[in-house]
Amino acid sequence: MSKKHNLGTICVQSGWQPKTGEPRVLPIFQSTTFKYETSEQMADLFDLKASGYFYTRLQNPTNDAVAAKIAELEGGVGAMLTSSGQAANFYAVFNICQAGDHFITTNSIYGGTYNLFGVTMKKLGIDCTFVDPDWDDAKIEAAFRPNTKCFFGETISNPGCNVFDIERFAKLAHKHGVPLIVDNTFATPINCRPFEWGADIVTHSTTKYMDGHATAVGGVIVDSGNFDWDAHAEKFPGLCTPDESYHGLTYTKAFGKAAFMTKATAQLMRDLGSIQSPQNAFLLNLGLETLHLRMPRHCQNAQKVAEWLEQRPEVAWVNYPGLKSNKNYALAQKYLPNGSCGVIAFGLKGTREDAIKFMDSLKFICIVTHVADARTCVLHPASHTHRQLSDEQLLEAGVRPDLIRLSVGIEDVEDIIDDIKQALEK
């Protein structure tokens, strides 16, 4: 597809390009294997000398069409679908880090990612430093080490709803010869395209707005193709030196701008296998076709709900980037001028038990371990997604013990406000 198309057209039209007589709608290639005429054809695929399909753990036509659509939406050179957002974040970092390496992340990230980076990856010998994005440059730069391999942040943090200063952190990362990885799940490429602000790699939990209907768990990694791995070859031997598992092939020499994605597919997906099923990729594509329609509605509804909550006497605080009173308002105007997302963080006056009673009193707004789909839902992270963290760790991760995460859906906003109102009054 032409790069000149707007995002709405890409959402609907990109990825699957049927030829004459082929299905208009992206088919589900529900097959693990693909047929070839000769042994040599298959051997060339295994040696990465030819491109094609031979086993769905590595590549599948349904998945590739959806990955291509997301790459075009983000303005990247390539993408790879994964089984979950967690897998996407793990692969994005692990593709350039190995035992003995180090990376930096902001502390205000999703609780599952916080655990992955701070606990599980440490068991693999990969060390992680958490920094507060509000620190000054000098304090953040002090976290860089000779073995630092990347910097990680979330466009809009889950669940704190803080906005990441992409341009600032891209400059800091590049000054130290490492890429910036940005999790763009909450903003989606409809509201923010991190590559335009200097980010190098983008990840998503496609489970959220991209799917939009809470039907399929998935993730994706997108590469901008902009980071010059060879300029910092000593830092990235996995990309810039021969891979003995592929007869000494060097990814940057053989694949150029596609080096990062090719290695992630040919090496990590080959060995670890966190694939997205073709059925889930098909469902994800249905969600992507309306992403450009749903995101403005989520943002309009959330803006109205946030403004309403801010006026309520029962509410202690509201954090939503679209509020003029918000500390992130200026950053949101820079990076998210058309709206941020449908997620609001707020706290009630009173105790943790008051927050739980409020949530239990809601009628159609459901308590679910999910966020960012068509239905309005609510969660108390300290009791649910982040319950493995101590109160001290919660505060370090930017999650106040009284924080309620409200994910505003695409229903009629008056009904959403009415449900919150009756629950507050109880």
Short mmCIF file of C-alpha atoms in Angstrom, two decimals:
data_model
loop_
_atom_site.label_atom_id
_atom_site.label_comp_id
_atom_site.label_asym_id
_atom_site.label_seq_id
_atom_site.Cartn_x
_atom_site.Cartn_y
_atom_site.Cartn_z
CA MET A 1 0.00 0.00 0.00
CA SER A 2 1.04 3.55 -0.65
CA LYS A 3 2.68 5.33 2.28
CA LYS A 4 0.46 8.31 1.37
CA HIS A 5 -2.66 6.68 2.81
CA ASN A 6 -4.01 8.05 6.08
CA LEU A 7 -4.24 5.95 9.22
CA GLY A 8 -7.96 5.18 8.83
CA THR A 9 -7.40 3.77 5.35
CA ILE A 10 -4.43 1.72 6.57
CA CYS A 11 -6.58 0.29 9.41
CA VAL A 12 -9.13 -0.97 6.90
CA GLN A 13 -7.12 -1.73 3.77
CA SER A 14 -3.51 -2.57 4.67
CA GLY A 15 -1.87 -5.95 5.23
CA TRP A 16 -3.88 -8.40 3.15
CA GLN A 17 -3.82 -7.58 -0.59
CA PRO A 18 -5.90 -10.23 -2.40
CA LYS A 19 -5.14 -11.15 -6.00
CA THR A 20 -7.85 -11.88 -8.56
CA GLY A 21 -10.20 -14.56 -7.30
CA GLU A 22 -8.73 -14.63 -3.78
CA PRO A 23 -10.79 -13.96 -0.61
CA ARG A 24 -11.49 -10.25 -0.02
CA VAL A 25 -11.30 -10.79 3.75
CA LEU A 26 -8.01 -11.96 5.31
CA PRO A 27 -8.22 -15.77 5.54
CA ILE A 28 -7.16 -17.80 8.56
CA PHE A 29 -4.27 -20.01 7.42
CA GLN A 30 -4.98 -22.61 10.11
CA SER A 31 -2.06 -24.82 9.20
CA THR A 32 1.14 -25.63 11.05
CA THR A 33 3.01 -26.65 7.90
CA PHE A 34 3.48 -25.64 4.26
CA LYS A 35 4.34 -27.80 1.25
CA TYR A 36 7.42 -27.55 -1.02
CA GLU A 37 8.43 -29.41 -4.17
CA THR A 38 12.07 -30.08 -3.36
CA SER A 39 14.29 -30.65 -0.35
CA GLU A 40 16.52 -27.77 -1.49
CA GLN A 41 13.60 -25.29 -1.38
CA MET A 42 13.02 -26.23 2.24
CA ALA A 43 16.74 -26.07 3.06
CA ASP A 44 16.97 -22.51 1.69
CA LEU A 45 14.15 -21.44 4.01
CA PHE A 46 15.92 -22.95 7.04
CA ASP A 47 19.15 -21.16 6.07
CA LEU A 48 17.31 -17.80 5.64
CA LYS A 49 18.45 -17.72 1.99
CA ALA A 50 14.84 -17.57 0.78
CA SER A 51 11.66 -16.16 2.28
CA GLY A 52 8.49 -18.16 2.64
CA TYR A 53 6.44 -20.31 4.97
CA PHE A 54 7.43 -23.68 6.32
CA TYR A 55 6.28 -23.79 9.95
CA THR A 56 3.79 -21.52 11.72
CA ARG A 57 5.96 -21.11 14.82
CA LEU A 58 8.21 -18.94 12.65
CA GLN A 59 5.83 -17.38 10.13
CA ASN A 60 2.24 -17.70 8.95
CA PRO A 61 0.48 -15.75 6.14
CA THR A 62 -2.38 -14.58 8.40
CA ASN A 63 0.03 -13.33 11.06
CA ASP A 64 2.32 -11.68 8.52
CA ALA A 65 -0.54 -9.71 6.95
CA VAL A 66 -1.61 -8.37 10.35
CA ALA A 67 1.99 -7.61 11.38
CA ALA A 68 2.48 -5.70 8.11
CA LYS A 69 -0.63 -3.61 8.82
CA ILE A 70 0.62 -2.70 12.31
CA ALA A 71 4.11 -1.89 10.95
CA GLU A 72 2.52 0.48 8.44
CA LEU A 73 0.35 2.10 11.13
CA GLU A 74 3.45 2.76 13.26
CA GLY A 75 5.63 3.76 10.32
CA GLY A 76 8.08 0.89 10.86
CA VAL A 77 10.01 -1.41 8.53
CA GLY A 78 8.73 -4.67 10.00
CA ALA A 79 6.80 -6.28 12.82
CA MET A 80 6.32 -9.63 14.55
CA LEU A 81 3.20 -10.81 16.35
CA THR A 82 3.65 -12.54 19.71
CA SER A 83 1.37 -14.55 21.98
CA SER A 84 0.95 -11.64 24.45
CA GLY A 85 2.14 -8.14 25.28
CA GLN A 86 4.38 -9.65 27.93
CA ALA A 87 6.08 -11.80 25.28
CA ALA A 88 6.50 -8.74 23.04
CA ASN A 89 8.25 -6.75 25.77
CA PHE A 90 10.42 -9.72 26.75
CA TYR A 91 11.49 -10.44 23.16
CA ALA A 92 12.13 -6.76 22.36
CA VAL A 93 14.62 -6.52 25.23
CA PHE A 94 16.00 -10.08 25.08
CA ASN A 95 16.73 -9.68 21.35
CA ILE A 96 19.60 -7.31 22.26
CA CYS A 97 20.42 -8.36 25.85
CA GLN A 98 22.09 -11.47 27.22
CA ALA A 99 23.44 -12.62 30.59
CA GLY A 100 25.74 -9.95 32.01
CA ASP A 101 23.94 -7.10 30.25
CA HIS A 102 21.93 -4.23 31.73
CA PHE A 103 19.04 -2.03 30.64
CA ILE A 104 17.08 0.91 32.05
CA THR A 105 13.34 1.39 32.37
CA THR A 106 11.09 4.00 33.89
CA ASN A 107 9.47 2.83 37.11
CA SER A 108 5.94 3.82 36.08
CA ILE A 109 5.20 0.76 33.94
CA TYR A 110 2.62 -2.03 34.01
CA GLY A 111 2.96 -4.34 37.04
CA GLY A 112 3.51 -7.44 34.92
CA THR A 113 6.32 -5.73 33.00
CA TYR A 114 7.79 -4.44 36.29
CA ASN A 115 7.95 -8.03 37.56
CA LEU A 116 9.31 -9.37 34.25
CA PHE A 117 12.13 -6.83 34.22
CA GLY A 118 12.89 -6.64 37.94
CA VAL A 119 12.52 -10.30 38.95
CA THR A 120 12.36 -12.81 36.08
CA MET A 121 14.99 -11.27 33.77
CA LYS A 122 17.37 -10.94 36.73
CA LYS A 123 17.22 -14.76 36.94
CA LEU A 124 18.52 -14.80 33.35
CA GLY A 125 21.45 -12.61 34.42
CA ILE A 126 20.09 -9.43 32.85
CA ASP A 127 20.09 -6.51 35.28
CA CYS A 128 17.57 -3.68 35.17
CA THR A 129 17.63 -0.20 36.75
CA PHE A 130 14.33 1.56 37.41
CA VAL A 131 14.43 5.35 37.09
CA ASP A 132 11.83 7.99 37.87
CA PRO A 133 11.01 9.88 34.65
CA ASP A 134 10.65 13.06 36.74
CA TRP A 135 14.35 12.95 37.65
CA ASP A 136 16.65 15.44 35.92
CA ASP A 137 18.89 14.33 33.04
CA ALA A 138 22.03 14.07 35.17
CA LYS A 139 20.40 11.67 37.63
CA ILE A 140 18.98 9.52 34.82
CA GLU A 141 22.28 9.50 32.92
CA ALA A 142 23.99 8.19 36.06
CA ALA A 143 22.00 4.95 35.56
CA PHE A 144 23.75 4.18 32.25
CA ARG A 145 26.61 1.65 32.38
CA PRO A 146 29.07 0.37 29.76
CA ASN A 147 26.90 -2.79 29.46
CA THR A 148 23.56 -0.91 29.13
CA LYS A 149 21.76 -2.11 25.98
CA CYS A 150 18.43 -0.22 25.85
CA PHE A 151 16.00 2.17 27.56
CA PHE A 152 12.30 1.28 28.00
CA GLY A 153 9.16 3.32 28.72
CA GLU A 154 5.40 3.38 28.15
CA THR A 155 3.78 6.18 26.09
CA ILE A 156 0.98 6.34 28.69
CA SER A 157 1.79 4.38 31.82
CA ASN A 158 -0.47 1.56 33.01
CA PRO A 159 -2.14 2.17 35.43
CA GLY A 160 -0.81 5.60 36.48
CA CYS A 161 -1.72 7.40 33.19
CA ASN A 162 1.54 9.39 33.10
CA VAL A 163 2.83 10.59 29.71
CA PHE A 164 6.36 9.57 28.66
CA ASP A 165 8.58 12.32 27.23
CA ILE A 166 9.64 10.27 24.19
CA GLU A 167 11.84 12.89 22.54
CA ARG A 168 13.78 13.56 25.75
CA PHE A 169 14.46 9.89 26.49
CA ALA A 170 15.29 9.08 22.86
CA LYS A 171 18.03 11.74 23.01
CA LEU A 172 19.36 10.35 26.31
CA ALA A 173 19.36 6.77 24.99
CA HIS A 174 21.05 7.74 21.71
CA LYS A 175 23.66 9.81 23.54
CA HIS A 176 24.70 6.54 25.22
CA GLY A 177 24.51 4.47 22.01
CA VAL A 178 21.40 2.44 22.83
CA PRO A 179 17.87 2.23 21.35
CA LEU A 180 14.69 3.49 22.98
CA ILE A 181 11.91 0.90 23.24
CA VAL A 182 8.41 2.34 23.78
CA ASP A 183 5.30 0.37 24.76
CA ASN A 184 2.59 2.24 22.83
CA THR A 185 -0.35 0.09 23.97
CA PHE A 186 -2.58 2.76 25.51
CA ALA A 187 -2.07 5.49 22.91
CA THR A 188 -2.07 3.20 19.85
CA PRO A 189 -0.64 4.53 16.56
CA ILE A 190 -3.91 6.44 16.08
CA ASN A 191 -2.98 8.85 18.91
CA CYS A 192 0.84 8.60 18.99
CA ARG A 193 3.54 7.33 16.65
CA PRO A 194 6.69 7.13 18.81
CA PHE A 195 9.06 6.70 15.83
CA GLU A 196 8.30 10.29 14.80
CA TRP A 197 9.70 11.41 18.17
CA GLY A 198 12.92 9.35 18.02
CA ALA A 199 11.89 5.98 19.48
CA ASP A 200 13.53 2.98 17.78
CA ILE A 201 11.33 0.00 18.66
CA VAL A 202 7.65 -0.06 19.63
CA THR A 203 5.72 -2.79 21.42
CA HIS A 204 2.01 -3.31 22.05
CA SER A 205 -0.23 -5.56 24.01
CA THR A 206 -2.61 -6.07 21.08
CA THR A 207 -5.01 -7.55 23.66
CA LYS A 208 -6.05 -3.98 24.45
CA TYR A 209 -7.33 -1.30 22.03
CA MET A 210 -5.97 -2.97 18.89
CA ASP A 211 -8.20 -6.01 19.46
CA GLY A 212 -10.75 -3.79 21.22
CA HIS A 213 -13.23 -6.54 22.08
CA ALA A 214 -11.42 -8.63 24.73
CA THR A 215 -11.45 -11.66 22.44
CA ALA A 216 -7.76 -12.50 21.90
CA VAL A 217 -4.54 -12.15 23.91
CA GLY A 218 -1.61 -11.00 21.78
CA GLY A 219 1.36 -8.71 21.35
CA VAL A 220 3.51 -7.16 18.65
CA ILE A 221 7.01 -5.73 18.21
CA VAL A 222 7.61 -3.09 15.52
CA ASP A 223 11.06 -1.90 14.41
CA SER A 224 11.59 1.57 12.97
CA GLY A 225 14.70 0.41 11.10
CA ASN A 226 16.37 3.65 12.23
CA PHE A 227 18.83 2.48 14.88
CA ASP A 228 22.35 1.96 13.49
CA TRP A 229 23.40 -1.29 15.18
CA ASP A 230 26.73 -1.45 13.34
CA ALA A 231 27.71 2.01 14.64
CA HIS A 232 27.66 0.43 18.12
CA ALA A 233 28.65 -3.08 17.04
CA GLU A 234 30.58 -3.84 20.25
CA LYS A 235 27.33 -3.38 22.23
CA PHE A 236 25.21 -5.64 20.01
CA PRO A 237 27.19 -8.78 19.09
CA GLY A 238 23.97 -10.74 18.57
CA LEU A 239 23.13 -8.55 15.58
CA CYS A 240 26.59 -7.54 14.38
CA THR A 241 28.64 -10.77 14.67
CA PRO A 242 28.06 -14.19 13.05
CA ASP A 243 25.23 -16.39 14.39
CA GLU A 244 26.63 -19.91 14.49
CA SER A 245 23.10 -21.38 14.57
CA TYR A 246 22.70 -20.04 11.00
CA HIS A 247 26.10 -21.02 9.56
CA GLY A 248 27.78 -17.78 10.60
CA LEU A 249 25.23 -15.39 9.10
CA THR A 250 25.48 -11.79 10.42
CA TYR A 251 22.03 -10.18 10.68
CA THR A 252 23.01 -6.56 9.98
CA LYS A 253 25.06 -7.57 6.91
CA ALA A 254 22.45 -9.97 5.53
CA PHE A 255 19.26 -8.04 6.31
CA GLY A 256 20.12 -4.35 6.79
CA LYS A 257 17.18 -2.45 8.27
CA ALA A 258 15.33 -5.75 8.79
CA ALA A 259 18.10 -7.14 11.03
CA PHE A 260 16.35 -6.69 14.38
CA MET A 261 13.03 -8.24 13.28
CA THR A 262 14.72 -11.08 11.38
CA LYS A 263 16.77 -12.04 14.43
CA ALA A 264 13.71 -11.85 16.70
CA THR A 265 11.82 -14.21 14.38
CA ALA A 266 14.59 -16.56 13.27
CA GLN A 267 16.23 -16.90 16.68
CA LEU A 268 13.88 -16.02 19.56
CA MET A 269 10.62 -17.25 18.05
CA ARG A 270 12.41 -20.34 16.74
CA ASP A 271 13.74 -21.19 20.21
CA LEU A 272 11.08 -19.83 22.59
CA GLY A 273 7.96 -20.11 20.44
CA SER A 274 5.60 -17.48 21.91
CA ILE A 275 3.58 -17.30 18.71
CA GLN A 276 0.20 -15.69 18.17
CA SER A 277 -2.25 -18.19 16.70
CA PRO A 278 -3.59 -17.43 13.21
CA GLN A 279 -7.12 -17.45 14.69
CA ASN A 280 -6.13 -14.72 17.17
CA ALA A 281 -4.38 -12.74 14.43
CA PHE A 282 -7.62 -12.88 12.41
CA LEU A 283 -9.60 -11.52 15.39
CA LEU A 284 -6.95 -8.83 15.95
CA ASN A 285 -7.33 -7.74 12.33
CA LEU A 286 -11.09 -7.31 12.76
CA GLY A 287 -10.33 -5.03 15.71
CA LEU A 288 -7.73 -3.03 13.78
CA GLU A 289 -10.30 -2.27 11.06
CA THR A 290 -12.22 -0.04 13.50
CA LEU A 291 -9.33 1.23 15.65
CA HIS A 292 -9.45 4.69 14.07
CA LEU A 293 -13.18 4.94 14.86
CA ARG A 294 -13.03 3.61 18.42
CA MET A 295 -10.09 5.62 19.78
CA PRO A 296 -11.73 9.07 19.37
CA ARG A 297 -14.86 7.76 21.14
CA HIS A 298 -12.82 6.30 24.02
CA CYS A 299 -11.04 9.66 24.41
CA GLN A 300 -14.20 11.78 24.19
CA ASN A 301 -15.95 9.63 26.79
CA ALA A 302 -12.93 9.53 29.12
CA GLN A 303 -12.50 13.31 28.91
CA LYS A 304 -16.11 13.86 30.01
CA VAL A 305 -15.86 11.28 32.81
CA ALA A 306 -12.55 12.73 34.06
CA GLU A 307 -13.96 16.26 34.11
CA TRP A 308 -17.05 14.98 35.99
CA LEU A 309 -14.96 13.03 38.54
CA GLU A 310 -12.80 16.11 39.17
CA GLN A 311 -15.90 17.96 40.44
CA ARG A 312 -17.12 15.23 42.80
CA PRO A 313 -16.63 15.75 46.55
CA GLU A 314 -16.02 11.99 47.11
CA VAL A 315 -13.00 12.03 44.76
CA ALA A 316 -9.58 12.88 46.22
CA TRP A 317 -7.66 13.12 42.94
CA VAL A 318 -7.91 12.38 39.21
CA ASN A 319 -5.04 11.66 36.83
CA TYR A 320 -6.00 11.97 33.16
CA PRO A 321 -3.70 13.62 30.60
CA GLY A 322 -6.56 15.52 28.97
CA LEU A 323 -7.33 17.58 32.09
CA LYS A 324 -5.84 21.08 32.04
CA SER A 325 -5.09 20.68 35.76
CA ASN A 326 -2.99 17.59 35.06
CA LYS A 327 0.80 17.59 35.47
CA ASN A 328 1.07 15.71 32.14
CA TYR A 329 -1.16 18.14 30.21
CA ALA A 330 1.70 19.88 28.37
CA LEU A 331 3.33 16.57 27.39
CA ALA A 332 -0.06 15.24 26.28
CA GLN A 333 -0.59 18.30 24.07
CA LYS A 334 2.81 17.65 22.48
CA TYR A 335 2.60 13.87 21.96
CA LEU A 336 -1.16 13.20 22.06
CA PRO A 337 -2.89 16.29 20.61
CA ASN A 338 -5.87 14.26 19.35
CA GLY A 339 -6.48 12.50 22.68
CA SER A 340 -4.62 10.04 24.86
CA CYS A 341 -6.70 6.96 25.71
CA GLY A 342 -9.80 5.88 27.62
CA VAL A 343 -8.02 5.02 30.87
CA ILE A 344 -8.39 7.24 33.94
CA ALA A 345 -6.62 6.84 37.28
CA PHE A 346 -8.33 8.31 40.32
CA GLY A 347 -8.59 7.93 44.08
CA LEU A 348 -11.46 8.30 46.54
CA LYS A 349 -11.38 10.08 49.87
CA GLY A 350 -11.32 7.40 52.56
CA THR A 351 -9.74 3.96 52.87
CA ARG A 352 -8.83 1.11 50.53
CA GLU A 353 -12.07 -0.54 51.71
CA ASP A 354 -14.06 2.49 50.46
CA ALA A 355 -12.53 2.02 47.00
CA ILE A 356 -13.49 -1.67 47.03
CA LYS A 357 -17.07 -0.87 48.18
CA PHE A 358 -17.40 1.69 45.38
CA MET A 359 -16.31 -0.86 42.78
CA ASP A 360 -18.61 -3.55 44.20
CA SER A 361 -21.55 -1.09 43.90
CA LEU A 362 -21.14 -0.53 40.16
CA LYS A 363 -23.85 -2.13 38.00
CA PHE A 364 -22.87 -2.46 34.32
CA ILE A 365 -19.27 -1.31 34.76
CA CYS A 366 -17.54 -4.62 35.51
CA ILE A 367 -14.56 -5.47 37.71
CA VAL A 368 -12.22 -7.31 35.33
CA THR A 369 -8.50 -7.95 34.97
CA HIS A 370 -8.51 -6.16 31.68
CA VAL A 371 -8.40 -2.67 30.30
CA ALA A 372 -8.85 -0.85 27.01
CA ASP A 373 -11.70 -2.58 25.25
CA ALA A 374 -15.17 -1.51 24.09
CA ARG A 375 -16.78 -2.08 27.51
CA THR A 376 -16.20 0.19 30.49
CA CYS A 377 -14.44 -1.69 33.27
CA VAL A 378 -12.68 -0.99 36.55
CA LEU A 379 -9.84 -2.42 38.63
CA HIS A 380 -8.07 -1.69 41.91
CA PRO A 381 -4.42 -2.42 40.97
CA ALA A 382 -3.15 -2.67 44.57
CA SER A 383 -5.66 -5.47 45.19
CA HIS A 384 -5.44 -7.11 41.76
CA THR A 385 -2.77 -6.66 39.03
CA HIS A 386 -0.11 -5.25 41.40
CA ARG A 387 -0.97 -7.22 44.53
CA GLN A 388 2.44 -8.94 44.48
CA LEU A 389 4.07 -5.54 45.18
CA SER A 390 4.54 -4.07 48.66
CA ASP A 391 3.14 -0.58 49.42
CA GLU A 392 6.69 0.76 48.99
CA GLN A 393 7.07 -0.98 45.60
CA LEU A 394 3.62 0.27 44.58
CA LEU A 395 4.71 3.86 45.17
CA GLU A 396 8.01 3.21 43.33
CA ALA A 397 5.97 1.96 40.36
CA GLY A 398 3.81 5.10 40.48
CA VAL A 399 0.78 3.18 41.77
CA ARG A 400 -0.85 4.72 44.82
CA PRO A 401 -2.55 2.18 47.13
CA ASP A 402 -5.86 4.04 46.65
CA LEU A 403 -5.60 4.16 42.82
CA ILE A 404 -8.67 3.00 40.91
CA ARG A 405 -8.11 2.32 37.20
CA LEU A 406 -11.22 3.09 35.18
CA SER A 407 -11.16 2.04 31.54
CA VAL A 408 -13.87 4.07 29.81
CA GLY A 409 -15.52 2.23 26.94
CA ILE A 410 -17.52 3.31 23.91
CA GLU A 411 -20.99 3.13 25.48
CA ASP A 412 -23.15 6.23 25.91
CA VAL A 413 -21.19 8.49 28.27
CA GLU A 414 -24.31 9.57 30.22
CA ASP A 415 -24.90 5.95 31.21
CA ILE A 416 -21.28 5.53 32.28
CA ILE A 417 -21.48 8.63 34.49
CA ASP A 418 -24.84 7.53 35.95
CA ASP A 419 -23.38 4.18 37.02
CA ILE A 420 -20.37 5.86 38.66
CA LYS A 421 -22.68 8.39 40.36
CA GLN A 422 -24.93 5.79 41.97
CA ALA A 423 -21.90 3.81 43.16
CA LEU A 424 -20.29 6.92 44.68
CA GLU A 425 -23.53 7.76 46.47
CA LYS A 426 -23.54 4.31 48.06
#
